[in-house]
Coordinates of C-alpha atoms in Angstrom, one line a residue:
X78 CA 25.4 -19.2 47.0
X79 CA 22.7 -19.9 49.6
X80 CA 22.8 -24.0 50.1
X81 CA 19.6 -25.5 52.3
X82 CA 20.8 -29.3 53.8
X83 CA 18.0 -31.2 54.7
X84 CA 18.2 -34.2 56.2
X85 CA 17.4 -35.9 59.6
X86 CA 21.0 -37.8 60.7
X87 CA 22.5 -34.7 62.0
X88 CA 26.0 -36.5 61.3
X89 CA 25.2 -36.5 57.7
X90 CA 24.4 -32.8 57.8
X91 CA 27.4 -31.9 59.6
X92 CA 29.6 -33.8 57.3
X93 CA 27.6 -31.9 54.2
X94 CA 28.1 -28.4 56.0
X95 CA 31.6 -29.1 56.4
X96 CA 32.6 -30.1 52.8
X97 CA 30.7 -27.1 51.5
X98 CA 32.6 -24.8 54.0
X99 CA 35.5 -26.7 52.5
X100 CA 34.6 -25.8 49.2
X101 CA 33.7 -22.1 49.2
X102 CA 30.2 -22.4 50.5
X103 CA 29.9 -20.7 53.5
X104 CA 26.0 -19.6 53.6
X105 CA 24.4 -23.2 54.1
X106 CA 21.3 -24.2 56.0
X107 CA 20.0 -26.8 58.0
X108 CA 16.8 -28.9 58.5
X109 CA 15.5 -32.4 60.3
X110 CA 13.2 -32.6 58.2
X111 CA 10.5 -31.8 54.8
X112 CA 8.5 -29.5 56.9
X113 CA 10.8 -28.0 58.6
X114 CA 13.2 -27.4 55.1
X115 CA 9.8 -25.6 53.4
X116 CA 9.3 -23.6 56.0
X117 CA 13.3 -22.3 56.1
X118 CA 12.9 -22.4 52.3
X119 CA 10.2 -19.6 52.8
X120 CA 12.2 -17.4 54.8
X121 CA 15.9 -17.7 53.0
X122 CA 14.9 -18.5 49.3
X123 CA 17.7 -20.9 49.1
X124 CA 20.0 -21.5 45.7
X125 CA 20.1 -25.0 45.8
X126 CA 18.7 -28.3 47.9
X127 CA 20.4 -31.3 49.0
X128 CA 17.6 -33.8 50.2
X129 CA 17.3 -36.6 51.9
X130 CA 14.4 -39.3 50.7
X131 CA 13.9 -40.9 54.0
X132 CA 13.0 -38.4 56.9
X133 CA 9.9 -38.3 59.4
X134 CA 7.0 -36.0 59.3
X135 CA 7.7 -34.8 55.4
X136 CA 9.8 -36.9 53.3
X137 CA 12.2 -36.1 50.7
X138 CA 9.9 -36.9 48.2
X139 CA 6.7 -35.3 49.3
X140 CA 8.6 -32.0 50.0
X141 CA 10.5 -32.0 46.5
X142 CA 7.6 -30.6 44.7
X143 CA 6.6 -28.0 46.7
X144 CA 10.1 -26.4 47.1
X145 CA 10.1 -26.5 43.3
X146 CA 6.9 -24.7 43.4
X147 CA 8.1 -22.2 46.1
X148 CA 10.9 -21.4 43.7
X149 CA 8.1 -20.2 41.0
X150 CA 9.8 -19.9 37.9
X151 CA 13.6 -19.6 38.5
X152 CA 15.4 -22.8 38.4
X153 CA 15.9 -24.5 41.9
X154 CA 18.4 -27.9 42.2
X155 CA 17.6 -30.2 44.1
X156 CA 20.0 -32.9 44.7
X157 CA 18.5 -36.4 46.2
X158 CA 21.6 -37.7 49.0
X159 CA 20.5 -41.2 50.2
X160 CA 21.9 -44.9 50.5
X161 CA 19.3 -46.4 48.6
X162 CA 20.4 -47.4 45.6
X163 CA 17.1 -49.3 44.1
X164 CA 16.5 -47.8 40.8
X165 CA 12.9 -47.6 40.8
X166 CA 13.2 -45.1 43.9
X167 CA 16.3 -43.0 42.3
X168 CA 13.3 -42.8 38.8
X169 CA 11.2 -41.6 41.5
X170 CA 13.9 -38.8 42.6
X171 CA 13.5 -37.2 39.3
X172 CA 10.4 -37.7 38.8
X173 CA 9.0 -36.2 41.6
X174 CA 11.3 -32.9 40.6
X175 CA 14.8 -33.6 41.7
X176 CA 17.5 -32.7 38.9
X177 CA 20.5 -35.1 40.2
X178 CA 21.1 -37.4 43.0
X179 CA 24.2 -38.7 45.2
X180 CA 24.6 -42.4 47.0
X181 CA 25.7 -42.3 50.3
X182 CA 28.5 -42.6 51.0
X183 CA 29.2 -39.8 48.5
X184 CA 32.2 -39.1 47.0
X185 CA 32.7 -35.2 47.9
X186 CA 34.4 -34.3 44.7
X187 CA 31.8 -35.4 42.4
X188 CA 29.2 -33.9 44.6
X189 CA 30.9 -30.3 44.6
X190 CA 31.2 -30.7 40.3
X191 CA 27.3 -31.5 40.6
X192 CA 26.8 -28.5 43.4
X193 CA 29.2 -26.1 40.7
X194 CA 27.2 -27.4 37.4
X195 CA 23.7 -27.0 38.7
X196 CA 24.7 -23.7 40.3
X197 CA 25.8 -22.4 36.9
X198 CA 22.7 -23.8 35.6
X199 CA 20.6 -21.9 38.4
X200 CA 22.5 -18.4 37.0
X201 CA 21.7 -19.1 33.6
X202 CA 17.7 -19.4 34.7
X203 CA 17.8 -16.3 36.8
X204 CA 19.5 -13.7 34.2
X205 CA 17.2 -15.3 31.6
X206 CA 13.7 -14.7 34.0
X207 CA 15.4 -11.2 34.4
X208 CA 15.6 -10.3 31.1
X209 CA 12.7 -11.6 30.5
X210 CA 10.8 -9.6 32.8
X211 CA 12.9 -6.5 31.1
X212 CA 12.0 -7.5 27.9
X213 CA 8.2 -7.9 28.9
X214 CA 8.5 -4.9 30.6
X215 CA 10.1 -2.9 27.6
X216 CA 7.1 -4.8 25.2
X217 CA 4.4 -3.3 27.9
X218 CA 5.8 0.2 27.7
X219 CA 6.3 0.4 23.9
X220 CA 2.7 -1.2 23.6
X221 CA 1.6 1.9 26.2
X222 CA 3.8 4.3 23.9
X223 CA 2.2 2.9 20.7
X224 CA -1.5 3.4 22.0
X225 CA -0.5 7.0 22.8
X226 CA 0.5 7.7 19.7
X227 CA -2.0 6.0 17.8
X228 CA -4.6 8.5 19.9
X229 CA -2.6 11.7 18.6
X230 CA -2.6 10.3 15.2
X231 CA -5.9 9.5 15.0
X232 CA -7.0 13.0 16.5
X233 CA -3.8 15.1 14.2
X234 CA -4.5 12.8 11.1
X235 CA -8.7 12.5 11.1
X236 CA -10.4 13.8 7.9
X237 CA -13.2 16.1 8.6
X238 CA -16.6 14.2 8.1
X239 CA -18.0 16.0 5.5
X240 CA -15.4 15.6 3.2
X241 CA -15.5 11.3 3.5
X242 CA -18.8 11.7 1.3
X243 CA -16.9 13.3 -1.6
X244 CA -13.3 11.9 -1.7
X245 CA -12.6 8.0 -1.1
X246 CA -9.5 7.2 0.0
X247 CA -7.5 4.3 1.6
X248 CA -4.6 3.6 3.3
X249 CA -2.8 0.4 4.2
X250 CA 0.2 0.3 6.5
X251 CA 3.4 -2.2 5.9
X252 CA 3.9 -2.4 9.8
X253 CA 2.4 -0.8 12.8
X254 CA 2.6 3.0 11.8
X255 CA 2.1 4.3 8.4
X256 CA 4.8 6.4 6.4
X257 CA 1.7 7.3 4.4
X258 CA -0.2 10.2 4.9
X259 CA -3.5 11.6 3.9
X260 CA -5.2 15.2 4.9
X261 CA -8.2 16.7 3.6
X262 CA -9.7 20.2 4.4
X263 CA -12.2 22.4 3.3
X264 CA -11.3 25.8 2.1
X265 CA -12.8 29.5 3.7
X266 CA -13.4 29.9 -0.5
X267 CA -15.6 27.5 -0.2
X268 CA -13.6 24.5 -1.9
X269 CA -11.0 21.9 -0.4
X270 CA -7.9 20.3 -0.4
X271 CA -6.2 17.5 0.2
X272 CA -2.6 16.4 0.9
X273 CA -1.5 12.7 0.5
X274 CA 2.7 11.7 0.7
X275 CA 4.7 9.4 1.1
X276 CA 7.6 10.0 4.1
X277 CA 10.8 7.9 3.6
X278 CA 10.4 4.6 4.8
X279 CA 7.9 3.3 7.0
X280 CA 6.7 2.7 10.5
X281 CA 7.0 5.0 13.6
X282 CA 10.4 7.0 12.7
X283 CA 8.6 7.4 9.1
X284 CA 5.1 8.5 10.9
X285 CA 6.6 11.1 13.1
X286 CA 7.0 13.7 10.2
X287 CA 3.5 13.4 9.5
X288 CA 2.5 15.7 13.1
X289 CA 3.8 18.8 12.2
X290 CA 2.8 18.3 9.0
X291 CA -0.8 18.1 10.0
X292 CA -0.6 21.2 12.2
X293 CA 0.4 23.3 9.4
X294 CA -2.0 22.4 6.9
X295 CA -5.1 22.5 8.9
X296 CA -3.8 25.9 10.4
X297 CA -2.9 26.9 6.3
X298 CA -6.2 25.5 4.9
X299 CA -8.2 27.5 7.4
X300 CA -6.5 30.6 6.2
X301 CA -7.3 29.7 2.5
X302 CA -3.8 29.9 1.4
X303 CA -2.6 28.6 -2.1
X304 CA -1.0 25.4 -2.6
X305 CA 2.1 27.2 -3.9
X306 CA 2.2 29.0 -0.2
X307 CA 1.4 25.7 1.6
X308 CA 4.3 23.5 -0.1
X309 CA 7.1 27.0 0.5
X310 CA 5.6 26.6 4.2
X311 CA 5.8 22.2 4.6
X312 CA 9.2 22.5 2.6
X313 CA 10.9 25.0 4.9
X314 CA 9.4 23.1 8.4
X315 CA 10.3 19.5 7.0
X316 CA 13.9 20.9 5.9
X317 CA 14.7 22.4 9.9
X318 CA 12.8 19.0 11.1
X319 CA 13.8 15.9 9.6
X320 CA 17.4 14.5 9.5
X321 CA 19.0 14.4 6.4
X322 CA 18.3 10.9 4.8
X323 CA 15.2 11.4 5.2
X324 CA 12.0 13.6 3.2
X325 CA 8.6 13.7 2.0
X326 CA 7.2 13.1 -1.7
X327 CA 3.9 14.7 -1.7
X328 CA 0.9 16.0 -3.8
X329 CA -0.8 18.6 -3.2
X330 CA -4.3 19.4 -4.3
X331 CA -7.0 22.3 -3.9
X332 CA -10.2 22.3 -5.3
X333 CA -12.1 25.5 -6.0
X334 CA -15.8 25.9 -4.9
X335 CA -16.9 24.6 -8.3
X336 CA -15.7 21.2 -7.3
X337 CA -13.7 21.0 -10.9
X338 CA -11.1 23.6 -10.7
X339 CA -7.9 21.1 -9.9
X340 CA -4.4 23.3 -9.0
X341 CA -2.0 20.2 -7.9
X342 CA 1.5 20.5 -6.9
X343 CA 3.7 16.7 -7.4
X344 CA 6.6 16.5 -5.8
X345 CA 8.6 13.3 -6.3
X346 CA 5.2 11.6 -5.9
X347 CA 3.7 8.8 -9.3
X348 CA 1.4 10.8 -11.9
X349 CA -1.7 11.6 -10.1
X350 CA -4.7 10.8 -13.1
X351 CA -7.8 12.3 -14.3
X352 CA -9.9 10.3 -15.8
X353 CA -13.4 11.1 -17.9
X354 CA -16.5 9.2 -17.4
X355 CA -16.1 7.5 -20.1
X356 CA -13.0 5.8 -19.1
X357 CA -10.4 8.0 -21.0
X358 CA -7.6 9.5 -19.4
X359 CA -7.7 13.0 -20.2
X360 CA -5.0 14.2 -17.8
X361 CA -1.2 13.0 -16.2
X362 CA -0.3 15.6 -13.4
X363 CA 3.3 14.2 -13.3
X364 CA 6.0 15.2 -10.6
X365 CA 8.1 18.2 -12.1
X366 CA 9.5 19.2 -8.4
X367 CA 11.9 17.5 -5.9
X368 CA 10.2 16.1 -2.7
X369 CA 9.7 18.3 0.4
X370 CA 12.4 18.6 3.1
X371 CA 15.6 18.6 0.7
X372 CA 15.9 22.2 -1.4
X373 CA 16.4 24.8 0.5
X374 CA 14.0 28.0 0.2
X375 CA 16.1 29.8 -2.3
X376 CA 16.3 26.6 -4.7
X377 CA 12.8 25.4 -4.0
X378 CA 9.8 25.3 -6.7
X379 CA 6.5 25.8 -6.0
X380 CA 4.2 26.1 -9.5
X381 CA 1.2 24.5 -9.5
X382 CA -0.6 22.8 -13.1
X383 CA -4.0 24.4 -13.0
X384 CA -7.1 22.1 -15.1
X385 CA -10.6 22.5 -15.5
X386 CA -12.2 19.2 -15.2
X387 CA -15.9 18.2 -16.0
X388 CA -18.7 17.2 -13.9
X389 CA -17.9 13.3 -13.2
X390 CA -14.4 13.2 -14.2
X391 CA -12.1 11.4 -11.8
X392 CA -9.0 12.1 -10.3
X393 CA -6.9 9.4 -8.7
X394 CA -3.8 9.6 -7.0
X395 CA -1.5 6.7 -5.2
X396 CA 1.3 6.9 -3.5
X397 CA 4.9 4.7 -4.7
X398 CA 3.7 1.3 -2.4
X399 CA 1.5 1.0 -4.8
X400 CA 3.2 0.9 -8.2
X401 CA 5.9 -1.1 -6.4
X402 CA 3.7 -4.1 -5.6
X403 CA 5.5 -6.8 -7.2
X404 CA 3.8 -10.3 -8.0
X405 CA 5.3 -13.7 -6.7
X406 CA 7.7 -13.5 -9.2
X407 CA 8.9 -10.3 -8.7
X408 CA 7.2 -8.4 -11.3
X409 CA 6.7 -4.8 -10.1
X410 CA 3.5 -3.6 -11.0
X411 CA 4.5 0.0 -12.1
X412 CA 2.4 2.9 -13.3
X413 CA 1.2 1.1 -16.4
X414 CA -0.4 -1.5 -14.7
X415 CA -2.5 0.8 -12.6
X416 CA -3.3 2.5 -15.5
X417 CA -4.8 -1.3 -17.6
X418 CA -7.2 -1.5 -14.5
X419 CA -8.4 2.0 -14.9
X420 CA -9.0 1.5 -18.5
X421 CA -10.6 -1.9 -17.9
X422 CA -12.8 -0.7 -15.1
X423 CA -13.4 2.8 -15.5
X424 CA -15.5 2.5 -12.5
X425 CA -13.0 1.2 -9.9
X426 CA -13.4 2.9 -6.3
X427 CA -10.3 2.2 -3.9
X428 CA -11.4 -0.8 -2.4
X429 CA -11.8 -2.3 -6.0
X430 CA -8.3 -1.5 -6.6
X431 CA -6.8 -2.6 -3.1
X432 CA -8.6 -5.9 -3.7
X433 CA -6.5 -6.1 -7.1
X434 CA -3.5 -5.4 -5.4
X435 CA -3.9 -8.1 -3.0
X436 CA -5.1 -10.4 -5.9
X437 CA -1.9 -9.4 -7.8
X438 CA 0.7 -10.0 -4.6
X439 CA -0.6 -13.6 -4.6
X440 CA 0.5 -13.2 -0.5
X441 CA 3.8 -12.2 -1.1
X442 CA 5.1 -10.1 2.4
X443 CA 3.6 -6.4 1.5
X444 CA 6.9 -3.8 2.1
X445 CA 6.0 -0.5 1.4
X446 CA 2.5 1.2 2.5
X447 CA -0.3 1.6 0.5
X448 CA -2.4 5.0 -0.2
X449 CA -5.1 5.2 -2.7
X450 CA -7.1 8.4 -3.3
X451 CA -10.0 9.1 -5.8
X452 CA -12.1 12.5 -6.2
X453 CA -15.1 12.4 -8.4
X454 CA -15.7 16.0 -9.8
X455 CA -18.6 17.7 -8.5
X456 CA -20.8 20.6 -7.0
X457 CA -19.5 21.7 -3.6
X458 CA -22.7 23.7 -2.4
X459 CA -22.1 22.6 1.2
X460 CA -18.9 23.8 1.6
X461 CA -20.0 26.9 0.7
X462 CA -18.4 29.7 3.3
X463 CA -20.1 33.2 4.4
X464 CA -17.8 36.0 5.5
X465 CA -18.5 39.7 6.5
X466 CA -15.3 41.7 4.8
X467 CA -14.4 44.9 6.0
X468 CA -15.8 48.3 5.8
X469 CA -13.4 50.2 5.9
X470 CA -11.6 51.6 2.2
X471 CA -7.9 51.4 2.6
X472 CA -4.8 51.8 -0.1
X473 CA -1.4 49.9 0.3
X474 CA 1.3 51.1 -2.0
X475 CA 4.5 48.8 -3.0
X476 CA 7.6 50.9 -4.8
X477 CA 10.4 47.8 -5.1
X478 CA 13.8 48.9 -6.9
X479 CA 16.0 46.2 -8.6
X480 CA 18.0 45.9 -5.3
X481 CA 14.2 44.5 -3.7
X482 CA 12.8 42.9 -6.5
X483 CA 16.3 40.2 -6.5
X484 CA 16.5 40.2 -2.7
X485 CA 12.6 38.5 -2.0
X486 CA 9.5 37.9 -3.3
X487 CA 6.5 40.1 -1.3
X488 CA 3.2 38.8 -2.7
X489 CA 3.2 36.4 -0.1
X490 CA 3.4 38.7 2.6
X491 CA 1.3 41.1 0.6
X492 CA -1.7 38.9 0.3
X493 CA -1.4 37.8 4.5
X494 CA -1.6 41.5 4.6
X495 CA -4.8 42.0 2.9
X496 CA -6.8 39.1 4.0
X497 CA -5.9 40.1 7.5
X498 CA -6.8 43.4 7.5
X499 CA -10.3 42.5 5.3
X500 CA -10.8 39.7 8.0
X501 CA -11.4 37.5 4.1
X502 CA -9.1 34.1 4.4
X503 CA -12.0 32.7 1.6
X504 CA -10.3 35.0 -0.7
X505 CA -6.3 34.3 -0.1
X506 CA -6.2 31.2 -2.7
X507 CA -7.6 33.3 -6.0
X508 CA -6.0 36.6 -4.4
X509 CA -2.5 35.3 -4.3
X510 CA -3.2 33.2 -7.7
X511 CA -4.3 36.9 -9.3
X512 CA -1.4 38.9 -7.6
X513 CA 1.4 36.6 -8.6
X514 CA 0.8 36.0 -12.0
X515 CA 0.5 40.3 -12.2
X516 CA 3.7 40.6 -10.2
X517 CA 5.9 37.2 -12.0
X518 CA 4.4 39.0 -15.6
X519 CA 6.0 42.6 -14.1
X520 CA 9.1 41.1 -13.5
X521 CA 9.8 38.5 -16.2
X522 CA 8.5 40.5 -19.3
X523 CA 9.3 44.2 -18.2
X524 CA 11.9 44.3 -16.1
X525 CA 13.7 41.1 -17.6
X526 CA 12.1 41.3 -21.2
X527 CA 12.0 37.6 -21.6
X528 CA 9.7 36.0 -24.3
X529 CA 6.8 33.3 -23.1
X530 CA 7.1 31.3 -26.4
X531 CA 10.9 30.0 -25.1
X532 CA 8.6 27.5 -23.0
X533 CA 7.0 26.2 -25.9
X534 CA 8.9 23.0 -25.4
X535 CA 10.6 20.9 -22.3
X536 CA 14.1 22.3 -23.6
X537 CA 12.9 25.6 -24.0
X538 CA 11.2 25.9 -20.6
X539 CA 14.4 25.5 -18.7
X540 CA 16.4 27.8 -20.7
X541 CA 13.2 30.2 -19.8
X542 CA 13.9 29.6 -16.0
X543 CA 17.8 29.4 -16.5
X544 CA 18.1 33.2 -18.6
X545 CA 15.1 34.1 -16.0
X546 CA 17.6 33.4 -13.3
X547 CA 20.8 35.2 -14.8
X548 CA 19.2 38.3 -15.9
X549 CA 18.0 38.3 -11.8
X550 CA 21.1 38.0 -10.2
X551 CA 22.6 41.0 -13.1
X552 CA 20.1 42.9 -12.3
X553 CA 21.1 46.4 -12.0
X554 CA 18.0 48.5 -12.6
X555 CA 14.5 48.7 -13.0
X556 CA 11.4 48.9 -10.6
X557 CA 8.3 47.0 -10.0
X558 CA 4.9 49.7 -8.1
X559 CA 2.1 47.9 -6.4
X560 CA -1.2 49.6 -5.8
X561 CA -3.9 47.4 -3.8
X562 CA -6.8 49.7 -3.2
X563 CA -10.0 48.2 -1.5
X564 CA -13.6 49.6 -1.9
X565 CA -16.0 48.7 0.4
X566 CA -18.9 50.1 -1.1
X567 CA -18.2 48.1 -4.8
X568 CA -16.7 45.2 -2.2
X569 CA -14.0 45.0 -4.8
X570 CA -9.9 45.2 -4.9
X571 CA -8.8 47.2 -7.5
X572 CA -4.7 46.2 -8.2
X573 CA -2.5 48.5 -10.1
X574 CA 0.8 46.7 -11.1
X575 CA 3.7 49.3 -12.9
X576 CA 6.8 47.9 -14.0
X577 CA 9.9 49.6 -15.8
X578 CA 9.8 47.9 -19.0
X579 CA 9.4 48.7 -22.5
X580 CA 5.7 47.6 -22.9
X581 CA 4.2 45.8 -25.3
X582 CA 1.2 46.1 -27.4
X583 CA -2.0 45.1 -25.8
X584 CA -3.7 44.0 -28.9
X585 CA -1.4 41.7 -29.9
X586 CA -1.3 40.1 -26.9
X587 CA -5.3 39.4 -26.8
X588 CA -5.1 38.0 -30.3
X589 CA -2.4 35.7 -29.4
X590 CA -4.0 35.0 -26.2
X591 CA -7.4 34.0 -28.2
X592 CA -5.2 31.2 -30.6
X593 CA -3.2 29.8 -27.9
X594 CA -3.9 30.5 -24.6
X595 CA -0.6 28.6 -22.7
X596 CA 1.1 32.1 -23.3
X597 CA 0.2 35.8 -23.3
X598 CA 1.1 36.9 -20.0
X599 CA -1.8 34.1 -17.8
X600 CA -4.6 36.7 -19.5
X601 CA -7.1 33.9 -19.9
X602 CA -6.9 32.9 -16.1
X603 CA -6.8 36.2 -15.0
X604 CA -9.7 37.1 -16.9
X605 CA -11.7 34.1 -15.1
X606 CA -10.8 35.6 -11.5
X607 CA -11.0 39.4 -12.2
X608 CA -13.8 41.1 -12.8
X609 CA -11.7 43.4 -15.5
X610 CA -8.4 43.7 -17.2
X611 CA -7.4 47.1 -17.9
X612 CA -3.8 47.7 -20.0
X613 CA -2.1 51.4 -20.0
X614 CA 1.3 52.8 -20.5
X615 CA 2.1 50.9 -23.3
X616 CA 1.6 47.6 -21.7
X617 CA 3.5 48.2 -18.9
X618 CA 0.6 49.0 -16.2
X619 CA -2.1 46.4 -15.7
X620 CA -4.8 47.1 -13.6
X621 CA -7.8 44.5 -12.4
X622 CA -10.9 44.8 -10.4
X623 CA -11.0 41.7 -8.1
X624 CA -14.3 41.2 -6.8
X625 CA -14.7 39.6 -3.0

């Protein structure tokens, strides 16, 4: 402990240098005088003062101040030493920024407790300004860190501008960072999608899932892939990615270039709603898959519910902050009451709603984020897409024995195939729609001979899936040919899919297809895609003409 003596008997400072030597303290200064103790003050930066009040040039009370101001904001004692014991002049002592004083003659021993408490009170000061200044400069750093991130963000996250016009959204934070997440796209076919999730929990660690997931649906969206592809891609990178407690409840939307075509994919997200313009709710899509990151490929689900809207109907979608609002009493605000204020207000944009929501919270601490979304069905002229396909004819021929047909599924790869090599990504959305539900038909009613009308009820659509699965990993013959043959000069695709089953009658099928058409093999979809729909061999060959 560095000890500055200042006074102008030199007996008295001896006697002071001496007891502190006495004591322990070995690195002690001197000085005559104020003037001369600022100026050493400068130079050592001294622990603690003992000052005299009576001294020529600079007393001990003009000098008192200005040490404590040389010692900025680390505490410096000073301790007043004089014989005069008038009260009015010991006030003065303190008051002029002394922290103790001693009479003379002082006692030594209650001098060296005074020396030991104020030097414990000095150490106390000086870890305090240090961490301080660590804690400032941790603050500065995470507010530099935070202002980075917030630029990626804003440049990974951005929607593009001609999409704002068409879909209204907003999102509200519960701290700095939002768990929430919304993208928006436009298709090659001419259409777009949009993404909007929910990561577990919120704030930076809950935000950092959303980068990669950014990347890979602006890079998917540009190649025009289906939804069903996209969510088989974001599953598989948020399973490698994100630790295990954590995952991502998500909808996912594409909107074909008539602007009323919905395909939507929920997974562990509320029930996105469609509502007509006349208020009614004409449509729930509800979640019917687990939330991205947790199943692995083999378990993971990726069908899409498929609706034609009408001009002006709405679709509305909000992520789980929002049902989970709870009043000041606690009353959460669910589903159903999102639902009343649709009813009441068919009219409601998102900013009606999120001023409802704050209504309803009465001020109550907000602690989940908040995503709102609303499309208003209509004609997508702008985002209409011109591409120059290949003019080169070209056949690709697929022969898949049971041992192929259990081990993987190859339309995916089958459609990047084609789109590549016809330079088309507008197409890959209807193309891999068209080729699945030709290749899922080959497989579950030819070479598995299972019966649509088992998913004629909840119950009877997973014992569908269940037998489905069974009967694939028995599987001990059968055989599934694709044909893809592409000509330029019609600018059509014409797909040939064989399979090894018994057939079926193709006239019964279009009759039942024509009273119900939630079974028969997808025939009323395919027949809106395809140009033609050609049966043979007993049911068991299809063949369509896909026009590009």
């Amino acid at each position: 402990m560095r000890i500055l003596v200042v006074d102008d008997d030199a007996l008295n400072r001896f006697l002071l240098v001496h007891m502190l030597e006495q004591q322990g303290y070995v690195d002690c200064y001197e000085a005559e005088n104020g003037f001369e103790a600022l100026t050493l003050a400068k130079r050592i930066k001294p622990d603690l003062v003992l000052l005299d009040i009576v001294m020529p040039v600079m007393d001990g009370y003009e000098v008192a101040p200005l040490l404590k101001a040389l010692a900025g904001d680390v505490y410096l004692p000073i301790i007043f030493i004089s014989a005069i014991e008038d009260e009015e002049a010991l006030a003065r002592c303190l008051e002029v920024g002394g922290d103790d004083f001693v009479t003379k003659p002082f006692d030594k021993i209650i001098l060296a407790a005074k020396i030991r408490a104020h030097a414990r009170t000095r150490s106390l000061s000086k870890k305090t300004i240090e961490q301080n200044q660590q804690l400032s400069f941790y603050r500065n750093s995470v507010e530099r860190e935070h202002k980075i991130v917030e630029h990626i963000f804003a440049n990974a996250l951005k929607v593009q501008p001609e999409l704002r016009d068409i879909i209204d959204f907003v999102m509200q934070p519960a701290g700095s960072f939002n768990g929430d997440m919304f993208l928006c796209h436009t298709s090659p076919s001419g259409g777009f999608y949009f993404l909007f999730g929910d990561f577990t929990g919120h704030g930076l660690a809950a935000a950092i899932g959303a980068l990669p997931v950014a990347k890979a649906f602006q890079t998917m969206s540009n190649k025009g892939l289906s939804i069903s592809e996209m969510t088989e891609t974001l599953n598989a990178t948020l399973l490698e990615l994100l630790p295990d407690e954590m995952f991502f409840a998500a909808i996912l939307v594409e909107i074909n270039s008539s602007g009323k075509q919905i395909d939507v994919w929920n997974g562990g997200m509320p029930d996105m709603i469609l509502q007509n313009e006349g208020g009614h709710i004409v449509k729930k899509f509800s979640s019917k898959h687990m939330a991205l990151g947790i199943l692995e490929p083999n378990e993971f689900e990726c069908e899409i519910d498929r609706f034609d809207a009408q001009y002006g109907d709405r679709l509305i979608g909000f992520s789980d902050g929002v049902v989970e609002v709870c009043d000041l009493a606690g009353k959460m605000l669910t589903d159903a009451g999102i639902e009343s204020w649709l009813l009441a207000d068919p009219q409601s944009d998102v900013h009606t709603l999120l001023n409802k929501i704050d209504v309803y919270e009465g001020g109550s601490e907000r602690k989940d984020d908040i995503t709102l979304v609303i499309y208003t069905c209509q004609e997508l002229k702008p985002f209409s897409h011109v591409q120059l396909a290949s003019q080169l004819p070209f056949k690709i021929e697929l022969c898949l024995d049971h041992h192929l047909i259990k081990a993987q599924d190859p339309i995916a790869e089958l459609i990047r195939l084609l789109t590549s090599q016809l330079g088309l990504y507008g197409i890959h959305s209807a193309l891999f729609t068209v080729i699945s539900e030709l290749y899922n038909n080959a497989i579950d009613h030819g070479v598995l001979d299972l019966d649509s009308k088992l998913k004629a009820t909840n119950e009877g659509f997973f014992q569908y899936f269940a037998t489905r699965q069974e009967k694939l990993d028995n599987l001990a013959s059968g055989t599934v040919n694709i044909l893809v043959q592409y000509l330029p000069q019609d600018n059509v695709l014409v797909i040939q899919i064989s399979d090894s089953g018994k057939g079926f009658d193709p006239a019964s099928l279009k009759k039942t297809c024509e009273h119900d058409d939630s079974f028969g093999r997808g025939l009323p979809m395919l027949s809106e895609l395809c140009q033609s729909i050609e049966h043979s061999n007993g049911g068991s060959t299809v063949k369509v003409v896909f026009k590009i």
